XYZ file of N, CA and C in Angstrom:
648
model
N 66.885 -32.797 108.720
C 66.502 -31.705 108.159
C 64.893 -32.030 107.749
N 63.981 -31.142 107.921
C 62.637 -31.074 107.663
C 62.575 -30.754 106.056
N 62.414 -31.852 105.258
C 62.442 -31.514 103.676
C 61.266 -30.799 103.123
N 60.264 -31.317 103.917
C 58.776 -30.459 103.614
C 58.936 -29.047 103.734
N 59.468 -28.729 104.865
C 59.677 -27.113 105.263
C 60.649 -26.605 103.821
N 61.531 -27.297 103.643
C 62.410 -26.903 102.561
C 61.649 -26.644 101.276
N 61.180 -27.459 100.983
C 60.217 -27.501 99.770
C 59.208 -26.095 99.766
N 58.669 -25.954 100.979
C 57.824 -24.760 101.025
C 58.490 -23.330 101.033
N 59.722 -23.554 101.627
C 60.556 -22.330 101.471
C 61.205 -22.021 100.230
N 61.556 -23.124 99.461
C 62.057 -22.950 98.156
C 60.658 -22.340 97.150
N 59.803 -22.633 97.341
C 58.576 -21.986 96.510
C 58.368 -20.803 96.814
N 58.519 -20.399 98.064
C 57.830 -18.904 98.679
C 59.027 -18.051 98.333
N 60.352 -18.589 98.165
C 61.494 -17.713 97.806
C 61.555 -17.300 96.128
N 61.093 -18.565 95.373
C 60.860 -18.161 93.972
C 59.941 -17.340 93.720
N 58.868 -17.428 94.270
C 57.639 -16.573 94.163
C 57.869 -15.169 94.443
N 58.609 -14.981 95.610
C 58.975 -13.483 96.127
C 59.812 -13.092 95.055
N 61.040 -13.579 94.428
C 61.729 -12.963 93.456
C 60.785 -12.762 92.216
N 59.977 -13.779 91.846
C 59.126 -13.688 90.645
C 58.442 -12.353 90.639
N 57.931 -12.062 91.739
C 56.952 -10.908 91.750
C 57.417 -9.682 91.873
N 59.106 -9.771 91.990
C 60.001 -8.287 91.975
C 60.618 -8.093 90.520
N 60.087 -9.212 89.765
C 60.799 -8.846 88.343
C 62.208 -9.905 88.113
N 62.569 -10.750 89.039
C 63.693 -11.492 89.054
C 63.643 -12.491 87.864
N 64.763 -12.642 87.269
C 64.943 -13.865 86.234
C 65.129 -14.935 87.213
N 64.107 -16.178 87.266
C 64.582 -17.072 88.431
C 64.541 -18.447 87.605
N 64.895 -19.569 88.194
C 65.156 -20.951 88.004
C 65.026 -21.739 89.261
N 64.428 -22.898 89.501
C 64.456 -23.884 90.496
C 64.366 -24.962 89.931
N 65.319 -25.938 90.382
C 65.177 -27.225 90.000
C 65.615 -28.135 91.046
N 64.916 -29.146 91.288
C 65.184 -29.929 92.316
C 64.714 -31.787 91.948
N 65.711 -32.277 91.521
C 65.596 -33.501 91.068
C 65.357 -34.479 92.224
N 65.035 -35.729 91.495
C 64.592 -36.779 92.547
C 65.822 -37.225 93.522
N 65.699 -37.862 94.585
C 66.808 -38.327 95.590
C 67.769 -39.240 94.780
N 68.939 -39.305 94.989
C 70.075 -40.312 94.680
C 69.580 -41.700 95.079
N 69.976 -42.684 94.564
C 70.116 -44.122 95.267
C 71.275 -44.307 95.856
N 71.287 -45.133 96.708
C 72.766 -45.537 97.399
C 73.983 -45.684 96.591
N 73.821 -46.488 95.543
C 74.766 -46.623 94.426
C 75.400 -45.429 93.841
N 74.377 -44.401 93.584
C 75.006 -42.977 92.959
C 75.906 -42.344 94.291
N 75.375 -42.222 95.337
C 76.254 -41.650 96.331
C 77.483 -42.550 96.726
N 77.445 -43.689 96.605
C 78.840 -44.559 96.805
C 79.876 -44.294 95.695
N 79.293 -44.176 94.586
C 80.129 -43.857 93.430
C 80.955 -42.438 93.461
N 79.978 -41.581 94.191
C 80.633 -40.214 94.370
C 81.878 -40.357 95.430
N 81.397 -41.224 96.479
C 82.298 -41.419 97.601
C 83.549 -42.213 96.924
N 83.383 -42.879 96.188
C 84.548 -43.499 95.740
C 85.453 -42.785 94.807
N 84.844 -41.765 94.246
C 85.615 -40.803 93.304
C 86.282 -39.882 94.307
N 85.546 -39.529 95.587
C 86.319 -38.574 96.516
C 87.298 -39.348 97.482
N 87.251 -40.814 97.512
C 87.948 -41.634 98.427
C 87.810 -41.087 99.800
N 86.347 -40.927 100.177
C 85.844 -40.776 101.700
C 84.450 -40.947 101.525
N 83.745 -40.786 102.681
C 82.299 -40.877 102.831
C 82.030 -39.247 102.997
N 80.824 -38.955 102.429
C 80.175 -37.779 102.461
C 79.929 -37.544 104.147
N 79.861 -36.291 104.422
C 79.365 -35.876 105.687
C 78.056 -36.247 105.793
N 77.726 -36.806 106.966
C 76.317 -37.306 107.222
C 75.155 -36.710 106.753
N 74.851 -35.206 107.044
C 73.628 -34.497 106.712
C 73.654 -34.138 105.274
N 74.707 -34.077 104.587
C 74.607 -33.848 103.051
C 74.461 -34.942 102.331
N 74.898 -36.151 103.177
C 74.704 -37.479 102.386
C 73.139 -37.759 102.708
N 72.480 -37.510 103.697
C 71.011 -37.672 103.794
C 70.302 -36.736 102.917
N 70.524 -35.550 102.575
C 70.137 -34.619 101.609
C 70.060 -35.218 100.370
N 71.192 -35.944 99.915
C 71.095 -36.432 98.595
C 70.256 -37.643 98.433
N 70.384 -38.463 99.637
C 69.444 -39.607 99.596
C 68.082 -39.616 99.744
N 67.738 -38.411 100.575
C 66.395 -38.458 101.110
C 65.436 -37.272 100.431
N 66.413 -36.192 99.620
C 65.644 -35.138 99.164
C 65.772 -34.914 97.833
N 67.294 -34.685 97.454
C 67.656 -34.472 95.849
C 68.936 -34.698 95.699
N 69.142 -35.127 94.500
C 70.739 -35.361 94.067
C 71.147 -34.173 93.397
N 70.380 -33.296 93.199
C 70.662 -31.937 92.476
C 69.531 -31.045 92.589
N 69.924 -29.924 93.543
C 69.046 -28.935 93.780
C 69.698 -27.663 93.538
N 69.050 -26.816 92.411
C 69.653 -25.621 92.205
C 68.613 -24.744 92.019
N 68.889 -23.480 92.599
C 68.089 -22.172 92.507
C 68.960 -20.844 92.123
N 68.376 -20.035 91.366
C 68.919 -18.608 90.886
C 67.874 -17.872 90.884
N 68.192 -16.627 91.062
C 67.224 -15.526 91.102
C 68.097 -14.267 90.676
N 68.162 -13.665 89.463
C 68.927 -12.392 89.264
C 67.955 -11.346 89.110
N 68.298 -10.290 90.261
C 67.609 -9.042 90.392
C 67.505 -8.303 89.374
N 66.374 -7.383 89.145
C 66.394 -6.361 87.925
C 67.361 -5.545 88.126
N 67.920 -4.858 87.111
C 69.223 -4.180 87.093
C 68.834 -2.868 87.850
N 67.488 -2.248 87.839
C 67.057 -1.236 88.313
C 66.275 -1.331 89.758
N 66.523 -2.628 90.477
C 66.284 -3.044 91.876
C 67.217 -2.335 92.871
N 66.750 -1.463 93.786
C 67.576 -0.546 94.505
C 67.573 -1.439 96.086
N 68.813 -1.515 96.422
C 68.871 -2.068 97.769
C 69.537 -1.023 98.745
N 69.541 -0.924 100.069
C 70.424 -0.113 100.960
C 71.882 -0.458 100.714
N 72.686 0.508 101.086
C 73.755 0.324 101.084
C 74.715 -0.838 101.710
N 74.063 -1.279 102.832
C 74.780 -2.348 103.568
C 74.287 -3.549 102.980
N 73.360 -3.495 101.856
C 73.167 -4.836 101.031
C 73.183 -4.773 99.616
N 73.746 -3.639 99.248
C 74.057 -3.307 97.853
C 74.908 -4.276 96.950
N 75.439 -5.088 97.657
C 76.506 -5.955 96.764
C 75.663 -7.293 96.501
N 74.335 -7.570 96.899
C 73.634 -8.391 96.673
C 72.826 -8.327 95.043
N 73.205 -9.041 94.409
C 72.705 -8.930 92.733
C 71.716 -9.978 92.447
N 72.145 -11.254 93.238
C 71.322 -12.356 92.718
C 71.061 -13.392 94.274
N 70.164 -14.407 94.002
C 70.422 -15.656 95.015
C 70.852 -16.713 93.925
N 71.682 -17.536 94.552
C 72.238 -18.788 94.050
C 72.830 -19.682 94.511
N 72.451 -21.130 94.403
C 73.111 -22.205 94.896
C 72.991 -23.394 94.132
N 73.964 -24.283 93.820
C 73.860 -25.513 93.488
C 74.280 -26.555 94.436
N 73.564 -27.450 94.941
C 74.009 -28.554 95.668
C 73.654 -29.968 95.002
N 74.834 -30.482 94.340
C 74.625 -31.742 93.723
C 75.641 -32.754 93.974
N 75.480 -34.157 93.427
C 76.515 -34.932 93.542
C 77.609 -34.554 92.704
N 77.415 -34.141 91.547
C 78.412 -34.035 90.635
C 79.301 -32.593 91.035
N 78.399 -31.571 91.424
C 79.136 -30.268 91.636
C 80.059 -30.644 92.930
N 79.987 -31.647 93.881
C 80.535 -31.942 94.949
C 81.790 -32.251 94.546
N 82.108 -33.231 93.302
C 83.154 -33.605 92.932
C 84.001 -32.299 92.529
N 83.397 -31.470 91.383
C 84.120 -30.640 90.747
C 84.538 -29.538 91.823
N 83.783 -29.259 92.881
C 84.205 -28.401 93.919
C 85.530 -28.986 94.644
N 85.374 -29.985 95.043
C 86.438 -30.647 95.684
C 87.846 -30.730 95.008
N 87.470 -31.175 93.553
C 88.750 -31.052 92.719
C 89.400 -29.500 92.667
N 88.420 -28.754 92.631
C 88.935 -27.193 92.613
C 89.733 -26.632 93.679
N 88.982 -27.222 95.044
C 89.667 -26.832 96.373
C 91.169 -27.608 96.324
N 91.308 -28.889 95.992
C 92.629 -29.668 95.930
C 93.647 -28.779 95.037
N 93.177 -28.378 93.749
C 93.933 -27.799 92.885
C 94.662 -26.430 93.465
N 93.551 -25.688 94.313
C 94.133 -24.621 94.821
C 95.162 -24.625 95.879
N 94.909 -25.736 96.861
C 95.639 -25.990 97.858
C 96.903 -26.684 97.647
N 97.100 -27.403 96.355
C 98.333 -27.958 96.149
C 99.219 -27.027 95.328
N 98.330 -26.020 94.261
C 99.201 -25.485 93.426
C 99.326 -23.852 93.647
N 98.373 -23.453 94.700
C 98.578 -21.994 94.994
C 98.724 -21.730 96.595
N 97.992 -22.546 97.353
C 98.242 -22.137 98.674
C 98.461 -23.514 99.601
N 99.991 -23.926 99.133
C 100.336 -25.039 99.505
C 101.100 -24.764 100.956
N 101.331 -23.803 101.493
C 102.231 -23.489 102.509
C 101.226 -23.594 103.835
N 101.160 -24.607 104.443
C 100.148 -24.774 105.704
C 100.798 -23.932 107.090
N 102.160 -23.575 106.672
C 102.589 -22.928 107.957
C 101.987 -21.231 107.684
N 101.424 -20.886 106.626
C 101.032 -19.616 106.231
C 99.684 -19.631 106.713
N 99.208 -18.643 107.607
C 97.712 -18.467 107.996
C 96.844 -18.599 106.835
N 96.842 -17.686 105.820
C 95.829 -17.604 104.690
C 95.970 -19.135 103.845
N 97.091 -19.791 103.666
C 97.223 -20.901 102.939
C 96.379 -21.982 103.570
N 96.590 -22.170 105.117
C 96.249 -23.080 105.744
C 94.802 -23.450 105.715
N 93.882 -22.171 105.395
C 92.478 -22.269 105.519
C 92.033 -23.335 104.487
N 92.584 -23.438 103.350
C 92.460 -24.251 102.269
C 92.602 -25.768 102.472
N 93.402 -25.944 103.638
C 93.612 -27.301 103.608
C 92.804 -28.093 104.809
N 92.751 -29.369 104.935
C 91.725 -30.205 105.577
C 90.470 -29.922 105.562
N 89.890 -29.460 104.161
C 88.441 -29.137 103.865
C 88.265 -30.147 102.794
N 86.771 -30.039 102.621
C 86.204 -30.966 101.574
C 85.170 -29.840 100.895
N 85.551 -29.609 99.836
C 84.372 -28.709 98.743
C 83.387 -29.412 98.230
N 82.292 -28.578 98.423
C 80.855 -29.062 98.135
C 80.541 -28.144 96.825
N 80.810 -27.088 96.762
C 80.078 -25.823 96.096
C 80.901 -24.944 95.197
N 81.070 -24.825 93.989
C 81.872 -23.711 93.480
C 81.172 -22.499 93.648
N 81.870 -21.349 93.768
C 81.441 -19.967 93.516
C 81.634 -19.483 92.211
N 80.715 -18.904 91.751
C 81.057 -18.200 90.256
C 82.417 -17.354 89.909
N 82.638 -16.602 91.229
C 83.936 -15.985 91.131
C 85.306 -16.684 91.215
N 85.145 -18.140 91.347
C 86.422 -19.073 91.617
C 86.641 -19.357 92.991
N 85.755 -18.902 93.852
C 85.907 -19.467 95.342
C 85.383 -20.706 95.546
N 85.500 -21.300 96.851
C 84.809 -22.477 97.018
C 84.104 -22.562 98.462
N 82.957 -23.324 98.505
C 82.249 -23.361 99.915
C 82.674 -24.899 100.174
N 83.114 -24.947 101.332
C 83.778 -26.413 101.872
C 83.054 -26.727 103.228
N 83.454 -28.264 103.466
C 83.180 -28.445 105.057
C 84.716 -28.403 105.605
N 84.572 -28.065 106.797
C 85.976 -28.142 107.561
C 85.933 -29.516 108.352
N 86.322 -30.316 107.612
C 86.375 -31.900 108.081
C 87.515 -32.086 108.996
N 88.539 -30.994 109.279
C 89.430 -30.994 110.266
C 88.816 -30.792 111.735
N 87.577 -29.956 111.723
C 86.829 -29.928 112.883
C 85.840 -30.986 113.231
N 85.250 -31.709 112.414
C 84.155 -32.743 112.789
C 84.065 -33.511 111.244
N 84.327 -34.870 111.388
C 84.236 -35.596 110.186
C 82.666 -35.884 109.875
N 81.963 -35.968 110.806
C 80.450 -36.518 110.521
C 79.686 -35.316 110.181
N 79.393 -34.252 110.746
C 78.743 -33.169 110.697
C 79.695 -31.689 110.944
N 80.586 -31.477 109.900
C 81.356 -30.507 109.945
C 80.891 -29.120 109.682
N 81.441 -28.069 110.066
C 80.986 -26.600 109.657
C 81.067 -26.448 108.445
N 80.261 -25.632 107.782
C 80.376 -25.240 106.452
C 81.427 -23.775 106.549
N 82.269 -23.683 105.592
C 83.135 -22.632 105.673
C 83.266 -21.906 104.052
N 83.762 -20.671 104.084
C 83.958 -20.279 102.828
C 85.613 -20.043 102.579
N 86.174 -20.439 101.260
C 87.487 -20.296 100.953
C 87.550 -19.224 99.958
N 88.134 -18.368 100.002
C 88.620 -17.286 99.017
C 89.837 -17.466 98.491
N 90.042 -17.507 96.907
C 91.400 -17.448 96.401
C 91.836 -16.215 95.854
N 91.395 -15.136 96.402
C 91.828 -13.683 96.163
C 91.655 -12.932 97.011
N 92.041 -13.430 98.244
C 92.261 -12.348 99.507
C 90.712 -11.557 100.024
N 89.599 -12.607 99.566
C 88.172 -11.974 99.851
C 88.198 -11.940 101.319
N 87.389 -10.904 101.842
C 86.894 -10.674 103.186
C 86.474 -11.835 103.875
N 85.571 -12.881 103.143
C 84.991 -13.829 103.760
C 85.862 -15.222 104.080
N 87.151 -14.926 103.449
C 88.223 -16.229 103.372
C 88.048 -16.696 104.937
N 87.749 -17.776 105.224
C 87.725 -18.653 106.531
C 86.479 -18.437 107.140
N 85.386 -17.561 106.744
C 84.197 -17.525 107.664
C 83.510 -18.730 107.734
N 82.949 -18.962 109.000
C 81.909 -19.997 109.109
C 80.457 -19.576 108.415
N 79.993 -20.477 107.688
C 78.611 -20.133 106.990
C 77.566 -20.879 107.847
N 77.899 -22.010 108.579
C 76.894 -22.593 109.231
C 77.749 -23.616 110.196
N 77.138 -23.953 111.302
C 77.661 -25.016 112.269
C 77.812 -26.313 111.698
N 76.861 -26.583 110.806
C 76.766 -27.788 109.966
C 76.059 -27.684 108.655
N 75.945 -28.790 107.875
C 75.153 -28.257 106.629
C 73.589 -27.941 106.824
N 73.059 -28.651 107.574
C 71.509 -28.827 107.638
C 71.443 -26.798 108.260
N 72.048 -26.579 109.251
C 72.025 -25.220 109.755
C 72.238 -24.401 108.535
N 73.416 -24.546 107.928
C 73.972 -23.346 106.654
C 72.839 -23.401 105.733
N 72.101 -24.514 105.380
C 71.320 -24.609 104.069
C 70.174 -23.911 104.715
N 69.502 -24.123 105.753
C 68.324 -23.556 106.294
C 68.355 -22.077 106.513
N 69.553 -21.802 106.983
C 69.510 -20.211 107.328
C 69.821 -19.612 106.037
N 70.507 -20.130 105.046
C 70.555 -19.575 103.740
C 69.469 -19.318 103.022
N 68.452 -20.376 103.105
C 67.088 -19.965 102.630
C 66.285 -18.896 103.394
N 66.455 -18.870 104.583
C 65.722 -17.831 105.653
C 66.125 -16.587 105.224
N 67.162 -16.311 104.371
C 67.763 -15.050 104.064
C 67.720 -14.823 102.851
N 66.782 -15.594 102.143
C 66.447 -15.326 100.648
C 67.454 -16.035 99.592
N 68.038 -16.906 100.244
C 68.832 -17.658 99.316
C 69.872 -16.759 98.655
N 70.243 -15.863 99.322
C 71.395 -14.797 98.975
C 72.659 -15.340 97.982
N 73.018 -14.635 96.933
C 74.114 -15.095 96.250
C 75.261 -15.813 96.973
N 76.050 -16.703 96.446
C 77.070 -17.391 97.222
C 78.613 -16.735 97.031
N 78.636 -15.588 96.563
C 79.867 -14.735 96.963
C 80.025 -14.471 98.436
N 81.256 -14.280 98.812
C 81.301 -13.899 100.150
C 80.700 -12.643 100.310
N 80.964 -11.486 99.620
C 80.318 -10.235 99.820
C 78.844 -10.223 99.785
N 78.176 -11.184 99.301
C 76.813 -11.150 99.352
C 76.391 -12.026 100.700
N 76.943 -12.938 101.223
C 76.536 -13.438 102.569
C 77.022 -12.712 103.822
N 78.002 -11.971 103.732
C 78.638 -11.329 104.928
C 77.633 -10.400 105.680
N 76.707 -9.837 104.892
C 75.813 -8.821 105.648
C 75.067 -9.766 106.561
N 74.689 -11.018 106.224
C 73.904 -11.909 107.192
C 74.702 -12.628 108.305
N 75.970 -12.365 108.168
C 77.015 -12.981 109.304
C 77.482 -11.970 110.186
N 76.856 -11.835 111.301
C 77.414 -10.809 112.272
C 79.007 -11.022 112.700
N 79.408 -11.915 112.713
C 81.018 -11.965 112.617
C 81.398 -13.304 111.956
N 82.900 -13.508 111.904
C 83.279 -14.479 110.990
C 82.962 -16.233 111.857
N 82.714 -16.010 112.965
C 82.580 -17.548 113.569
C 80.728 -17.662 113.786
N 79.899 -16.575 113.337
C 78.589 -16.804 113.533
C 77.807 -17.872 112.654
N 78.099 -17.823 111.504
C 77.326 -18.438 110.307
C 76.578 -17.486 110.102
N 75.616 -17.778 108.954
C 74.545 -16.888 108.638
C 73.497 -16.751 109.565
N 73.039 -15.689 110.087
C 71.873 -15.317 110.928
C 70.677 -15.073 110.426
N 69.536 -15.892 110.154
C 68.490 -15.187 109.585
C 67.571 -14.270 110.202
N 67.832 -14.110 111.660
C 67.029 -13.364 112.281
C 67.974 -12.001 112.744
N 68.923 -11.764 112.118
C 69.725 -10.531 112.114
C 69.090 -9.400 111.621
N 69.329 -8.216 111.665
C 68.499 -7.023 111.289
C 68.818 -6.904 109.847
N 69.797 -7.287 109.156
C 70.104 -7.324 107.646
C 69.010 -8.115 106.938
N 69.001 -9.345 107.701
C 68.129 -10.450 107.126
C 66.575 -9.921 106.987
N 66.212 -9.354 108.200
C 64.877 -8.957 108.329
C 64.479 -7.747 107.234
N 65.524 -7.031 107.144
C 65.632 -5.948 106.129
C 65.187 -6.462 104.793
N 66.021 -7.417 104.515
C 66.296 -7.797 103.124
C 64.955 -8.651 102.844
N 64.328 -9.587 103.573
C 63.138 -10.088 103.447
C 61.919 -9.149 103.218
N 62.047 -8.103 103.978
C 60.952 -7.071 103.939
C 61.116 -6.576 102.390
N 62.388 -6.239 101.957
C 62.300 -5.330 100.571
C 62.138 -6.364 99.333
N 62.309 -7.606 99.573
C 62.006 -8.615 98.438
C 60.529 -9.133 98.918
N 59.993 -8.830 100.072
C 58.564 -9.234 100.485
C 58.674 -10.677 100.467
N 59.566 -11.253 100.977
C 59.582 -12.742 101.279
C 59.079 -12.932 102.747
N 57.721 -13.688 102.938
C 57.124 -13.977 104.099
C 57.055 -15.005 104.571
N 57.902 -15.213 105.738
C 58.260 -16.682 106.118
C 57.758 -16.569 107.592
């Protein structure tokens, strides 16, 4: 991943939301050292996928962005579920997200023979969603650079959606659509289908960037 490009994108995104009156926050901590990453891996009892491991070691051990749109900010009907931009990618969040996924998989969605339940298994959570859902890696598909998938705990439309073919693709495409909120209904407008991932050159993405005046 080109981390200089990521830095530039984050600054542009924050500036665009600031100009429309959004309440914004951007935090990019220093990179982790290898001991910090290995401590998390020990707690998870597995190696982190390569791309997000590199993100922590080469870019930031905690990267957070949020922007809450003004209440009177109007969006067209195809985008009107978007009320914020938000993500948190951090070492500690990784552990909390995976623990939440495991709790759901073991306590609520334990039947791997059920199609809905099965989606919760053989995954590795890395980000919690404010509504209680989880964004995770599908480590059953690829241990090294797995796809990013959405896990809904309440029959959300995005359950099982692929959000990116790997972490780098997911994160860059997320930023290129303005870092839209991480609930499934805020990302689905930018996913042409359940397998496509977020696509930053789709019509909805182009329209949303135009509306918030995000020039990339």
